[in-house]
Each structure stands twice: as structure tokens, then as C-alpha cells.
Coordinates of C-alpha atoms (C1' of nucleotides) in Angstrom, one line a residue:
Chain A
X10 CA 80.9 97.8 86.0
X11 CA 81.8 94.3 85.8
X12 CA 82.6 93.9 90.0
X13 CA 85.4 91.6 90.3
X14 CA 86.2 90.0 93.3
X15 CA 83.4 91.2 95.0
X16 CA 83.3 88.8 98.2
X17 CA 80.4 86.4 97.7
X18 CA 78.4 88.6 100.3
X19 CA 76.9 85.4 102.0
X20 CA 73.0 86.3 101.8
X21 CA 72.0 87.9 105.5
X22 CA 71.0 83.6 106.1
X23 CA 67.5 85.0 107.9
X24 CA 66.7 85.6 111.6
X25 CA 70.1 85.7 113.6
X26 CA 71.9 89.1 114.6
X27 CA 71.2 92.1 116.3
X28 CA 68.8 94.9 114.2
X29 CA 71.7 97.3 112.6
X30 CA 72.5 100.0 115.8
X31 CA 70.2 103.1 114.9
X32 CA 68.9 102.6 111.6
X33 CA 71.2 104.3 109.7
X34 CA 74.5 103.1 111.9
X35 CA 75.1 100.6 110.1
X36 CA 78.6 99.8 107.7
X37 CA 77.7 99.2 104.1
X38 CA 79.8 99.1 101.0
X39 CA 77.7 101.5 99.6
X40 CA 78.5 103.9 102.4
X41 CA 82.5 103.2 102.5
X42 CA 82.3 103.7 98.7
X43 CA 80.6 107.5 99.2
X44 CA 82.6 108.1 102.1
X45 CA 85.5 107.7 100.3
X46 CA 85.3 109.4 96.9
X47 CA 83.9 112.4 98.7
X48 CA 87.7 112.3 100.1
X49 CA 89.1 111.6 97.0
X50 CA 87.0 114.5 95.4
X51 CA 88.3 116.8 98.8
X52 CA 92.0 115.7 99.3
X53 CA 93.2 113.9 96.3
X54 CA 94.7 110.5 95.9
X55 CA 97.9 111.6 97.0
X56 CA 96.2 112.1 100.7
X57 CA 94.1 109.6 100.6
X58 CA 93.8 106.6 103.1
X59 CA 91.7 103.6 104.5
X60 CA 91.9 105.0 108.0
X61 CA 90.6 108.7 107.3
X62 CA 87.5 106.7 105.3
X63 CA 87.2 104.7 108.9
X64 CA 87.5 108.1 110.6
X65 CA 85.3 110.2 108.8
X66 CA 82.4 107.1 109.2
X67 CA 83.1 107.0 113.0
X68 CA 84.3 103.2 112.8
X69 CA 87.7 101.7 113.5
X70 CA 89.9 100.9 110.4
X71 CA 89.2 96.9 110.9
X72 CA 85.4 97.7 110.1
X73 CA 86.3 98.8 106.6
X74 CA 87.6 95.2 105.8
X75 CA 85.1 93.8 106.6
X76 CA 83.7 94.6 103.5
X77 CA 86.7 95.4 101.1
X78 CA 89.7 93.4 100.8
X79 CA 92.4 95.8 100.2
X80 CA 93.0 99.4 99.4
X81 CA 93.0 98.9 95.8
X82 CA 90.2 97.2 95.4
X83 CA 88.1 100.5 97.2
X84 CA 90.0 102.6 94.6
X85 CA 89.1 100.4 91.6
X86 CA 85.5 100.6 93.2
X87 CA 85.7 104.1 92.8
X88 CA 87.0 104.2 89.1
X89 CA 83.6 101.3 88.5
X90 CA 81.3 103.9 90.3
X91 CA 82.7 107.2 88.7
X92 CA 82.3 105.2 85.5
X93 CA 78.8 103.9 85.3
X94 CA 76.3 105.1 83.4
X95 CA 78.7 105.8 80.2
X96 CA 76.6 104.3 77.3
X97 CA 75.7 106.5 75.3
X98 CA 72.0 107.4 74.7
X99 CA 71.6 103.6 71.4
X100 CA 69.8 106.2 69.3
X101 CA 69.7 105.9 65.4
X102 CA 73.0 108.2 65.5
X103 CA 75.9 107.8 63.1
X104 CA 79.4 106.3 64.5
X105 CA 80.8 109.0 64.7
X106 CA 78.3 110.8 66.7
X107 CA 78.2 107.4 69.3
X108 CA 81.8 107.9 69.5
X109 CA 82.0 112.1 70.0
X110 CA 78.5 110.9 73.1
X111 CA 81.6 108.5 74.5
X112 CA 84.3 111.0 74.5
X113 CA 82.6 113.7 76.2
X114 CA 80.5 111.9 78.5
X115 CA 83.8 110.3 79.5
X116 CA 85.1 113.4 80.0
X117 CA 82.2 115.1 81.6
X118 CA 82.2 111.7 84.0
X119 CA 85.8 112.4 85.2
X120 CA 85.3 115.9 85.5
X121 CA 83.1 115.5 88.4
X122 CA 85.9 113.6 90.0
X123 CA 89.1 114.6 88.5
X124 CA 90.9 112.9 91.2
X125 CA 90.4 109.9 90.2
X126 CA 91.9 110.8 86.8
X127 CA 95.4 109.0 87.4
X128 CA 93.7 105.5 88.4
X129 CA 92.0 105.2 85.6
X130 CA 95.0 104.2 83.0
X131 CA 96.9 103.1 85.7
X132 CA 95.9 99.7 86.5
X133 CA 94.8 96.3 84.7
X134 CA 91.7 96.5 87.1
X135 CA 90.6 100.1 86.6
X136 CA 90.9 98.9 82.9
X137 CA 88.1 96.6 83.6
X138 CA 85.6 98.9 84.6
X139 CA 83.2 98.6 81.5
X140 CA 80.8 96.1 81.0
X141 CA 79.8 93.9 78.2
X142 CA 76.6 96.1 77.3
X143 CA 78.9 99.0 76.8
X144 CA 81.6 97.2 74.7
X145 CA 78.8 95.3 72.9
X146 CA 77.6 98.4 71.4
X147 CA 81.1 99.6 70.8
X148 CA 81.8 96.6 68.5
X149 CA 78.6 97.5 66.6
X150 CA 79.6 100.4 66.2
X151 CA 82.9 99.9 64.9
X152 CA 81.3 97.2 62.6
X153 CA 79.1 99.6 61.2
X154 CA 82.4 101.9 60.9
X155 CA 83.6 98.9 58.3
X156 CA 85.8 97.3 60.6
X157 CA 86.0 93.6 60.6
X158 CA 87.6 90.3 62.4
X159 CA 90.7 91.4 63.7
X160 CA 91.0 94.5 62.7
X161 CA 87.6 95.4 64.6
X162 CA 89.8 94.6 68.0
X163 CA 92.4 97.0 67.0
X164 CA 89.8 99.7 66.1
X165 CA 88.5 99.0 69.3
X166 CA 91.5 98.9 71.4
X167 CA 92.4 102.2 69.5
X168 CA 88.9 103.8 70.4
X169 CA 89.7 102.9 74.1
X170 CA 93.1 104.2 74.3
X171 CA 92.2 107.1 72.6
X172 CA 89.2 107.4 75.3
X173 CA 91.5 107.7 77.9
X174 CA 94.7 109.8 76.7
X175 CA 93.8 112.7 77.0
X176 CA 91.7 113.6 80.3
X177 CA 94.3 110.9 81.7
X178 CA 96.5 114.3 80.6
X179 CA 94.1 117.0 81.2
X180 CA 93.5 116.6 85.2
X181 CA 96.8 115.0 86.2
X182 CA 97.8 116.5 89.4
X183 CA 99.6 119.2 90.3
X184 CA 102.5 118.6 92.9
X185 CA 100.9 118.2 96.6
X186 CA 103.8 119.2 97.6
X187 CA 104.3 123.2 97.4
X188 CA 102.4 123.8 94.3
X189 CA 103.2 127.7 94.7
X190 CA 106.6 127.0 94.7
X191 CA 106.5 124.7 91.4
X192 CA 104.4 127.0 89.6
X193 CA 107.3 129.5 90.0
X194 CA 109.8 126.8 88.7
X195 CA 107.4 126.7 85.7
X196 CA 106.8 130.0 85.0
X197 CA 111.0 130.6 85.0
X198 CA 111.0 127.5 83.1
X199 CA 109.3 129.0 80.4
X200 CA 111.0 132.3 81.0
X201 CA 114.1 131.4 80.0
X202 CA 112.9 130.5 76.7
X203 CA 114.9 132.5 73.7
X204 CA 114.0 133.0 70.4
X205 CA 117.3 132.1 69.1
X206 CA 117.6 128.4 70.5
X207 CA 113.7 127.7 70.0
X208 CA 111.8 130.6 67.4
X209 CA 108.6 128.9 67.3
X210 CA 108.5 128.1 70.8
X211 CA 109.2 131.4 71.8
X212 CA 106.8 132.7 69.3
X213 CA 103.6 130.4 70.6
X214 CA 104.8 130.6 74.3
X215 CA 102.0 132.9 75.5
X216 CA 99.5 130.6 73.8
X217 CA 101.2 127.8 75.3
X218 CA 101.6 128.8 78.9
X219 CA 99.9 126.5 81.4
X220 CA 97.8 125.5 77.9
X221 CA 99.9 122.7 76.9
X222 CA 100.0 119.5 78.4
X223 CA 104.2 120.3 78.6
X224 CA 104.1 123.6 79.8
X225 CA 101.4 123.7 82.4
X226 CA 101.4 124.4 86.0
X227 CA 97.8 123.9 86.7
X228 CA 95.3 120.8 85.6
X229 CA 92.1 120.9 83.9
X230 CA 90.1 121.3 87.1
X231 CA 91.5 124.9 86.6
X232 CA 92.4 125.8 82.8
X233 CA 90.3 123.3 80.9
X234 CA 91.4 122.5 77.5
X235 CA 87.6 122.2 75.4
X236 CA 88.9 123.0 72.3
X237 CA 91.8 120.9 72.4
X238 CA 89.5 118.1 73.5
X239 CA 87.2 118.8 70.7
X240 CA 90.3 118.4 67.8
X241 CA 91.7 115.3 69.5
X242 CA 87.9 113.5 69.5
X243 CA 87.9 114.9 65.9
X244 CA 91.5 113.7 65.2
X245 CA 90.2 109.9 66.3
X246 CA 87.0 110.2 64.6
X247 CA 88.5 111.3 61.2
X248 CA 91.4 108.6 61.7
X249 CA 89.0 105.7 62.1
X250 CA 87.3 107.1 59.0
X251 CA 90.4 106.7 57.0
X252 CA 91.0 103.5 58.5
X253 CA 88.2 101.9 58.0
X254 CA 87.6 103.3 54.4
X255 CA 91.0 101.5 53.5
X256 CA 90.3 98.6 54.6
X257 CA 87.2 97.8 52.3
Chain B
X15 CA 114.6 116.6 80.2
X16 CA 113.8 120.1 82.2
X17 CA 115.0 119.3 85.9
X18 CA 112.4 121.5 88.1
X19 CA 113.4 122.0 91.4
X20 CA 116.7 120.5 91.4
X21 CA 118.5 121.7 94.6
X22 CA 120.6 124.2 93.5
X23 CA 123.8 121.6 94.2
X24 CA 126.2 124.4 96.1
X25 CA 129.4 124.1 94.3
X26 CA 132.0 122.0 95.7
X27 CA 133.5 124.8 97.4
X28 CA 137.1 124.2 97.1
X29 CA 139.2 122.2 99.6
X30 CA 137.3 121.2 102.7
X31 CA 135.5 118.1 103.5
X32 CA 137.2 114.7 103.4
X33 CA 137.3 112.8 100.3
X34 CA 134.7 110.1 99.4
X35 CA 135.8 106.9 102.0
X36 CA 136.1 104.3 99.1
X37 CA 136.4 106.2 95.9
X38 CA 132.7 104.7 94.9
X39 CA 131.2 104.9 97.8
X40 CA 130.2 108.3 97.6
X41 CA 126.3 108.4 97.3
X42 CA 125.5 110.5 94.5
X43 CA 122.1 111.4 92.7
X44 CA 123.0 109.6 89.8
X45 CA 123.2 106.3 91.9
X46 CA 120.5 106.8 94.0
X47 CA 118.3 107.3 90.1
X48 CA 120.1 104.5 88.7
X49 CA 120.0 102.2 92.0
X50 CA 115.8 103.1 92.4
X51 CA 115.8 102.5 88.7
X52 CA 116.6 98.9 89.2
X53 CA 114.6 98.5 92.1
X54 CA 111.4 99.9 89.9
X55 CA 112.3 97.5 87.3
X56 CA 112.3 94.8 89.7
X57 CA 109.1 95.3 92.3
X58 CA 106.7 97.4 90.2
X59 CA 105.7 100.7 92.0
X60 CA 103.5 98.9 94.5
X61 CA 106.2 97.8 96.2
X62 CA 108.8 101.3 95.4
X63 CA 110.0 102.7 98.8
X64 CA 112.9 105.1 99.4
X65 CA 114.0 103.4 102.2
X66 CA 114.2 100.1 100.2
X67 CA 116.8 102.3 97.7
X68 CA 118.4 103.1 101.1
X69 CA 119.0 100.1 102.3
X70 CA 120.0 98.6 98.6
X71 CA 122.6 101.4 98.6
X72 CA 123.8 100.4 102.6
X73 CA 122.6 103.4 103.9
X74 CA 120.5 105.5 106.0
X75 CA 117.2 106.4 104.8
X76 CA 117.5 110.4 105.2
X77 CA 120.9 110.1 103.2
X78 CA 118.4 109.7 100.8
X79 CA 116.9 113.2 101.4
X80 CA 120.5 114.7 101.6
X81 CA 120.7 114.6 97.9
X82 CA 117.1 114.4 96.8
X83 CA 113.9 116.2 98.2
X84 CA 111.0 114.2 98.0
X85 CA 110.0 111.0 97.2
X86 CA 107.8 112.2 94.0
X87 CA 110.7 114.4 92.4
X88 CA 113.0 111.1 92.9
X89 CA 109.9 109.7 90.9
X90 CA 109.8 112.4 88.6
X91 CA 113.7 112.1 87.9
X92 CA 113.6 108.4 87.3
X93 CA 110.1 109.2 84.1
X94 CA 112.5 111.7 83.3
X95 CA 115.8 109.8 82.5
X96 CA 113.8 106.9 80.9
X97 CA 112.6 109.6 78.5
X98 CA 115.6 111.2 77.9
X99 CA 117.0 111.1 74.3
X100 CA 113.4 110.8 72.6
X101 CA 114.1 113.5 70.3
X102 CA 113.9 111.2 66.9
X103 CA 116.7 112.0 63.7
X104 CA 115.7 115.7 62.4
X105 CA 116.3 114.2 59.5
X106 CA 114.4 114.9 56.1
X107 CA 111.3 112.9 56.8
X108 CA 108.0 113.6 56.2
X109 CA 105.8 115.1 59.3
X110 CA 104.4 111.8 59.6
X111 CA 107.4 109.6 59.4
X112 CA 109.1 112.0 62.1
X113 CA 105.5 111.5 64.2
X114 CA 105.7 107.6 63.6
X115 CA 108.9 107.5 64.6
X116 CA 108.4 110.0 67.9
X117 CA 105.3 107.2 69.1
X118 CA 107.4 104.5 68.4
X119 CA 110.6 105.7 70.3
X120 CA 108.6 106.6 73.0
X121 CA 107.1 103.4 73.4
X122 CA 110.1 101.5 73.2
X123 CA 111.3 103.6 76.0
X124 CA 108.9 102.7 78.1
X125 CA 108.6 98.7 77.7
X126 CA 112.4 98.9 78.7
X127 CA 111.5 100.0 81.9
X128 CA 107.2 99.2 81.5
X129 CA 106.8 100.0 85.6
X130 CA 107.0 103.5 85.0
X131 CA 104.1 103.9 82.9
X132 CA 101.9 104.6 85.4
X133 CA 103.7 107.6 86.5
X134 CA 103.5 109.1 83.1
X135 CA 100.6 111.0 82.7
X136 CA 99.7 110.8 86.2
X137 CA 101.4 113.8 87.2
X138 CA 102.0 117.3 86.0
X139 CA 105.8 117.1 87.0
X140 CA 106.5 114.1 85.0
X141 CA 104.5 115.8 82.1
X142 CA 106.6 118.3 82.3
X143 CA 109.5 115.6 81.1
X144 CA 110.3 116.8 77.7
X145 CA 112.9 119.6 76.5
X146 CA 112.6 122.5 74.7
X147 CA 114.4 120.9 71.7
X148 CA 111.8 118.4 71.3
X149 CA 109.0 120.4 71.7
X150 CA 110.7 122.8 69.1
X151 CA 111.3 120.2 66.8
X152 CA 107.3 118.8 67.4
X153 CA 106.0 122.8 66.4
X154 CA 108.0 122.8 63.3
X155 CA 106.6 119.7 62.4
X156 CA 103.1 120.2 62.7
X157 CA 103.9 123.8 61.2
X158 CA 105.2 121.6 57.9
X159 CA 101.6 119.7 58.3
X160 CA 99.9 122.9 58.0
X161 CA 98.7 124.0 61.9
X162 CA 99.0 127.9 62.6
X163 CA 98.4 129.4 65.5
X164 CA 96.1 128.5 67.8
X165 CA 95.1 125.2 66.0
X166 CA 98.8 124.6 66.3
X167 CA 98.9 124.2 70.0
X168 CA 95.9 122.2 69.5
X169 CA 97.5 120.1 67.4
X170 CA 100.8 119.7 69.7
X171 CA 98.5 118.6 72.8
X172 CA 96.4 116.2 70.3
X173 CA 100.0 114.6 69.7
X174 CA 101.0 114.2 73.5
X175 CA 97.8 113.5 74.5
X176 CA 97.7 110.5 71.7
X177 CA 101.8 109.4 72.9
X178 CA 100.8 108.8 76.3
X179 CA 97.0 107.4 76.0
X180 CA 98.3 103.6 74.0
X181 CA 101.6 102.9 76.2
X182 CA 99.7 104.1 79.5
X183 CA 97.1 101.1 79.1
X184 CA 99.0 98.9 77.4
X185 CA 101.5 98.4 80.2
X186 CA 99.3 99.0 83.2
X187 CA 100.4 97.0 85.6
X188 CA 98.2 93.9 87.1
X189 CA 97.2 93.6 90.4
X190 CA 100.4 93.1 93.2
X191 CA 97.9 90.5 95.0
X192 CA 97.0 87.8 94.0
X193 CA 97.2 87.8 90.2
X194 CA 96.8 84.5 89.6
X195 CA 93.6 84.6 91.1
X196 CA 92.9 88.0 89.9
X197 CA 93.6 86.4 86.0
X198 CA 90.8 83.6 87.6
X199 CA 88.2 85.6 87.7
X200 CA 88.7 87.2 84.5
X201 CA 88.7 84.3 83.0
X202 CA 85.4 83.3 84.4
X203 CA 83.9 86.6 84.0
X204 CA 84.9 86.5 80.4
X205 CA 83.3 82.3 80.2
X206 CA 79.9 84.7 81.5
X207 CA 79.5 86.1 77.7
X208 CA 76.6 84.6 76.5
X209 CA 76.0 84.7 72.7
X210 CA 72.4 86.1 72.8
X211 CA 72.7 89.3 75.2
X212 CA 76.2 90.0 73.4
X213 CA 76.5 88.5 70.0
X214 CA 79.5 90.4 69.1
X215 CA 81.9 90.5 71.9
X216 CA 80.3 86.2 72.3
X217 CA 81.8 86.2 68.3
X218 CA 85.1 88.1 68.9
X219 CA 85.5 86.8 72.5
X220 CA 88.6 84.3 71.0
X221 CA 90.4 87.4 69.9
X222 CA 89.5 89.6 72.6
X223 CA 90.7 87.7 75.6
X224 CA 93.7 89.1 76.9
X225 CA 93.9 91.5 73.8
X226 CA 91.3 93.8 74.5
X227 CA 92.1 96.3 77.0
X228 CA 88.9 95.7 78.9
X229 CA 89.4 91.9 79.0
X230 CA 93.2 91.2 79.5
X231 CA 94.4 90.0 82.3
X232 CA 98.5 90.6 82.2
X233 CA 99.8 94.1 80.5
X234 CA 102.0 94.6 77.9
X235 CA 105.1 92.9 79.1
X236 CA 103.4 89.5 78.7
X237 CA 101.3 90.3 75.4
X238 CA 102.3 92.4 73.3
X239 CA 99.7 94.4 71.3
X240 CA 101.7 95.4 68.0
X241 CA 99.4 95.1 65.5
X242 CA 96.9 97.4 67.9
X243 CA 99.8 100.2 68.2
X244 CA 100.6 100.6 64.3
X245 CA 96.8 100.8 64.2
X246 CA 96.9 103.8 66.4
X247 CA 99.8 105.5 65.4
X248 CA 98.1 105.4 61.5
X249 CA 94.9 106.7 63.2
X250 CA 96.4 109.5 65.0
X251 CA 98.5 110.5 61.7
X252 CA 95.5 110.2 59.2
X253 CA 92.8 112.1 61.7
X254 CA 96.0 114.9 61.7
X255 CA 96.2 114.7 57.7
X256 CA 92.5 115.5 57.7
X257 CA 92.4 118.0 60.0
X258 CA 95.3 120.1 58.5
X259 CA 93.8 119.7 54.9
X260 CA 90.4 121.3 56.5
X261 CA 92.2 124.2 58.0
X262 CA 93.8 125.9 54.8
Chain C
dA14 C1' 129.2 118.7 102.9
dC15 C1' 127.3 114.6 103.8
dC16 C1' 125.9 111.0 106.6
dT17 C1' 124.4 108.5 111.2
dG18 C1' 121.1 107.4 114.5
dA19 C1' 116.9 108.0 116.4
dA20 C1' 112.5 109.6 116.4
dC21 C1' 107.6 111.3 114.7
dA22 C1' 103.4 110.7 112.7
dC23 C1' 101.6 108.2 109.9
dC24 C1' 100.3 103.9 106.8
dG25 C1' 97.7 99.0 105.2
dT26 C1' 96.4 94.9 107.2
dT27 C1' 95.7 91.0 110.6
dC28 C1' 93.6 88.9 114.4
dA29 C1' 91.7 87.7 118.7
dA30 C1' 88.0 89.2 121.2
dG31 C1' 83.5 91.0 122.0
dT32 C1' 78.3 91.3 120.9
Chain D
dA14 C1' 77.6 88.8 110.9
dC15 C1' 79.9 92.7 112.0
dC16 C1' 82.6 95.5 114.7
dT17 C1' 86.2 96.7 118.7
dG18 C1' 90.7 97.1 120.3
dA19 C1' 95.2 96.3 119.9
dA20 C1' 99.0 95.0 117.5
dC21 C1' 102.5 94.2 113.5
dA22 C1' 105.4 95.6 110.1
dC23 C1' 106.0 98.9 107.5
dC24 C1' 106.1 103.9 105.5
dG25 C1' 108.0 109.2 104.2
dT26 C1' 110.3 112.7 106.5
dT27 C1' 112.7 115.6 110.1
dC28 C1' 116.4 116.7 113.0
dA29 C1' 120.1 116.8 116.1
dA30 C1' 124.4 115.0 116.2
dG31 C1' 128.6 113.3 114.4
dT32 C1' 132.8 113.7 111.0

DNA sequence: ACCTGAACACCGTTCAAGT
DNA sequence: ACCTGAACACCGTTCAAGT
């Protein structure tokens, strides 16, 4: 994680100041960070506020900004610590095994906190959660892929969007509001599908009931999508290949 | 687009009721779309309230709630009219033109309104956002690329997943505070690449800065990542060649 | 049917004051 | 340095009441 904006932290300057209350009383970043993705994991973003972190730690909403800014920077905290740890194992692997280690470990990461599934695309900052060892190796990668100057950015840029797409997709919310309710919607939805208007629609529809990204009334927490995963990461990977073989 | 959970609109019943005061005065759901629309165009969702598109329309807040439910389903309507009319010319094209031409549309759709991207994938109602026609038309076109059966839902979720993932990122939106500052430390964090812990990104670094999705500092309203896109799209479509041509 | 007017139960964030 | 306590300016949403 790169930490941006990450107040300077002025170094605890010696002596002064009372010994933290009873040891383990005292606020830390590390703590509000726990606190709150343990919400997050619990409530979802759609719930989830400064205050209740404040609550749940027994300290008055002031306290938390003492050490975050804002509310977005916590989140985008979240999204860096959900996040690290992604590089892949440097072993002697071909590309395209690095890249199927990224996919899945990505996936496996979110997975753990699905929640945080709709920051992740969502903002410039959350974007910024990788660091320079990570995209280092990723532009080795690619170069031993074949891809070169300018053309190494897009491949990269591609392997990146591609990283996110799809368990962006897979563990998207459900409604908060009366998911019962709009999972009935859904299902009638789908019901009044006829074979006249839309034959192959009709004729896949049982596959494609709460399977596809369009027609689902539950996320991936629920009705995971592993071997739709597996032919998008081999969709990229054989892509690239192309690519990068015309190119040269 | 599918319109879950629209209230079921009880017909005009007749004569009763006194006509609208100013002929256009009457608030309808099509203004209070178009009117939070404009104001999501303007402010970015940050700043999105429904009281704002109250008080834009010179009314009270809970007329709001008269004609629409919830502030996420007024959300969901407004992903769902910028998508509208996606369904590219069924004309004679190859599976991969019509494909190309499906990624393409959809990302011109959302750089005229870029502030909803982060909506897009983030929730299951506003992936629910596309009509039966066009997921029709989508089956019949991987069906001419060769996918059967279950490989051909696979396929058709490889192909959503891969619309979304590019556009999601590549309008993101910065940070609401202090961007300027914000693009600062970017900018410093990116003068922090030294050429012997990263030789690569220290080598690409010119072409990277505010290109690479990791490194940018303002979306895709400000810097437009073409070249990146059409590198996608051809990834997408070749790794979709391949993996038909392995199937049969 | 459709809107007013007021209220409820929240928010994120700021700031003086304490220790 | 770090937290309390209170306040400010907002929210989304509900509900009785008007017309």
C-alpha cells in the first residue's frame, strides 16, 4: 500500500504525556482500521459509519479524527489493508501463471471482505492501493509477455482493469433495502420471459438464473461464479497472448 | 432497461383531482430523473442528495418520495436511463464487430454522464440495467462464436464482466477534498521511484504518470486513455476467439 | 392523487475545553 | 498528544395534514 496522506504522525517527541489509560485503552490507527472492517465485513458499506466505529471502540466520534482525516480516507485504508500481501509467490513461473497467482489471489483477497467489493473500482484513491514492488514485477512480467514501450502501459492498464471487472461484478451488493422483496421482482422478472420474444434466453434461463451477472438476485458471497472466473482469467490470459505475439 | 420495483403508478383514475397548477409544474418521475441527472453531472455523487433535487425542483423533500421510493432505486433509474438504447445495429457484422461495437457504445455512454460509473457495478440493481433484447441479441452472438451451453453463460458473464471492469476505473472519480493536494502527493509519491529498487516502472515512469491506473491522479474526463481501451476491447475479443476455437 | 410542513433519527466534521 | 463534550450543518425518510 502506497499510504497517501497519511498525517506526518509527529514522532511520540520523548517524555511528556500521561502512560496510555490501561494498557490496551489506548486509540490507535491500527485499532480504528480493525474496528472498522470488522463492521464493514458485519453490516456492509451501505450501513456503515464513523460514529458506530467510535461506538463500537467506546470513544466519542472526535477521537476517531484524531487520527484519520475523513471518512474516505478510513475506507481507502480499508481497500490498502484488504489489499496487501497480493504479490504473487516471484517464482520461476511462466506469465501466464504470475498472472492466473494475481487473479485469484485478488479474488481470494476480496472474498474475505466482499464488502469492500464496490470501493475498490470506485475511487482514484482505492486505485492507488498497490505499490511499486507489486507493479514492478507486473511490468516484468508483461515484458517477458513481449510487450514493449508503450504498448507495455496498455498491457498493463488492461491486466489491471481486467483484475478488477469481474469480482467488482461478482460480490456487488444486493439491495439493503428489502432484499426478499427484490428477489421476488427478479424471479417475476425472469418469469415473464417467452420463448417467442427471446428463444435463447428462454432456453438458457435456468442456467442463467441468479448465475448471470444480469439476472442475479444474490452476490458471490452466496452463488459464487468459479468457473466463470476461471474462463474470464483464461479469456485475459489467452488475449494478452495474442496481443503480444502480434506485436513482435 | 427492466424497471424493478417501479410503483405500480395507479392509473389516473378518471376525473378527480385538480389539474397540474402551471401546466409544467407538475412533478413527474421523468423530471425528478432528468433534474437529479443534471445535478449528478454537475457535483459528482459525493455531493448527490435528494433533498438537493428537491430543492432544485422548488419543492419539498418527501414530494420526492411521492413518486419515487428510495434514494438507491432513484439511483438505479438514473444508471438505467444513461444505459438505455445500448443495443448496437443487429446488423450483419461479425460477433466481434457487434462485441467492439457493444464496449464501445457502452463507454461512450458513460463518459457523457462519467459520475455514474461508480454506481455501475456496485450494485446488483443497477446490474440488473439491461433488457431482454440485448441480452438476447448478446446469446446469439456468442452462439455464432461457437459457446453452447454452459460455456455459453460463461462466455456472456466474461463479456459483462469485461464491459464494466475498463470504464469503472477509467472514470473513477478523484477525491471531493482537496484534489489539488491529493494530485500533490501523487506527484511526490511518484518523484519516490528510484531507478535501482524499480528499474522498470523508474524507465516507464514518463508514460505511466497519470496513465497508469495505479498512478493517475485525475480520471478519465481529464485524460483520456484510448489507445489503453482498443487494447482491451482486442484482448477481450481475441482471448474469446481462442477460447471458442478450444471448445469445438 | 399529490404535495406541504414538520418532525425523527441519524450523519460527517469542527472546535473549544479538559488532562 | 490525545480525548471529551457539545455543537453545526447537513442527511434520508416518515407522517399527519392540507387541497
Amino acid at each position: 500500500m502506497t499510504s497517501l496522506s497519511k498525517p506526518v504522525a509527529s514522532k511520540p517527541s520523548g517524555r511528556r504525556g500521561r502512560p496510555p489509560a490501561a494498557a490496551g485503552d489506548a486509540l490507535t490507527r491500527d485499532k480504528i482500521v480493525a474496528t472498522a472492517l470488522e463492521l464493514l465485513d458485519q453490516h456492509g458499506l451501505a450501513a456503515f459509519s464513523v460514529r458506530d466505529v467510535a461506538k463500537t471502540l467506546g470513544v466519542y466520534p472526535a477521537a476517531i479524527y484524531w487520527h484519520i482525516p475523513t471518512r474516505n480516507a478510513l475506507l481507502a485504508e480499508l481497500v490498502a489493508h484488504v489489499l496487501r500481501d497480493l504479490n504473487p509467490k516471484c517464482a520461476v513461473a511462466a506469465w501466464q501463471d504470475w498472472l492466473r497467482e494475481l487473479f485469484i489471489g485478488y479474488r481470494d483477497a476480496i472474498r474475505l471482505h466482499p464488502n469492500i467489493a464496490p470501493l475498490i473500482g470506485a475511487q482514484l484513491v482505492s486505485n492507488a492501493s498497490m505499490d511499486f514492488d507489486l507493479m514492478e514485477r507486473m511490468l516484468q512480467v508483461l515484458s517477458e509477455a513481449g510487450f514493449r514501450g508503450q504498448r507495455l502501459i496498455a498491457a498493463f492498464n488492461v491486466v489491471i482493469a481486467a483484475q478488477v471487472g469481474f469480482v467488482t461484478l461478482e460480490f456487488a451488493p444486493a439491495p439493503a433495502e428489502d432484499p426478499a422483496g427484490w428477489a421476488e421482482d427478479m424471479q417475476r422478472l425472469i418469469g415473464s420471459v417467452t420463448a417467442e420474444r427471446h428463444p435463447l434466453l428462454a432456453a438458457h434461463l435456468p442456467r442463467m438464473a441468479n448465475r448471470s451477472f444480469t439476472l442475479r438476485w444474490q452476490n458471490g458471497t452466496v452463488i459464487s461464479l468459479d468457473s466463470h472466473f476461471t474462463a474470464y482469467i483464461e479469456t485475459v490470459i489467452a488475449g494478452l497472448e495474442r496481443l503480444a505475439s502480434q506485436i513482435n
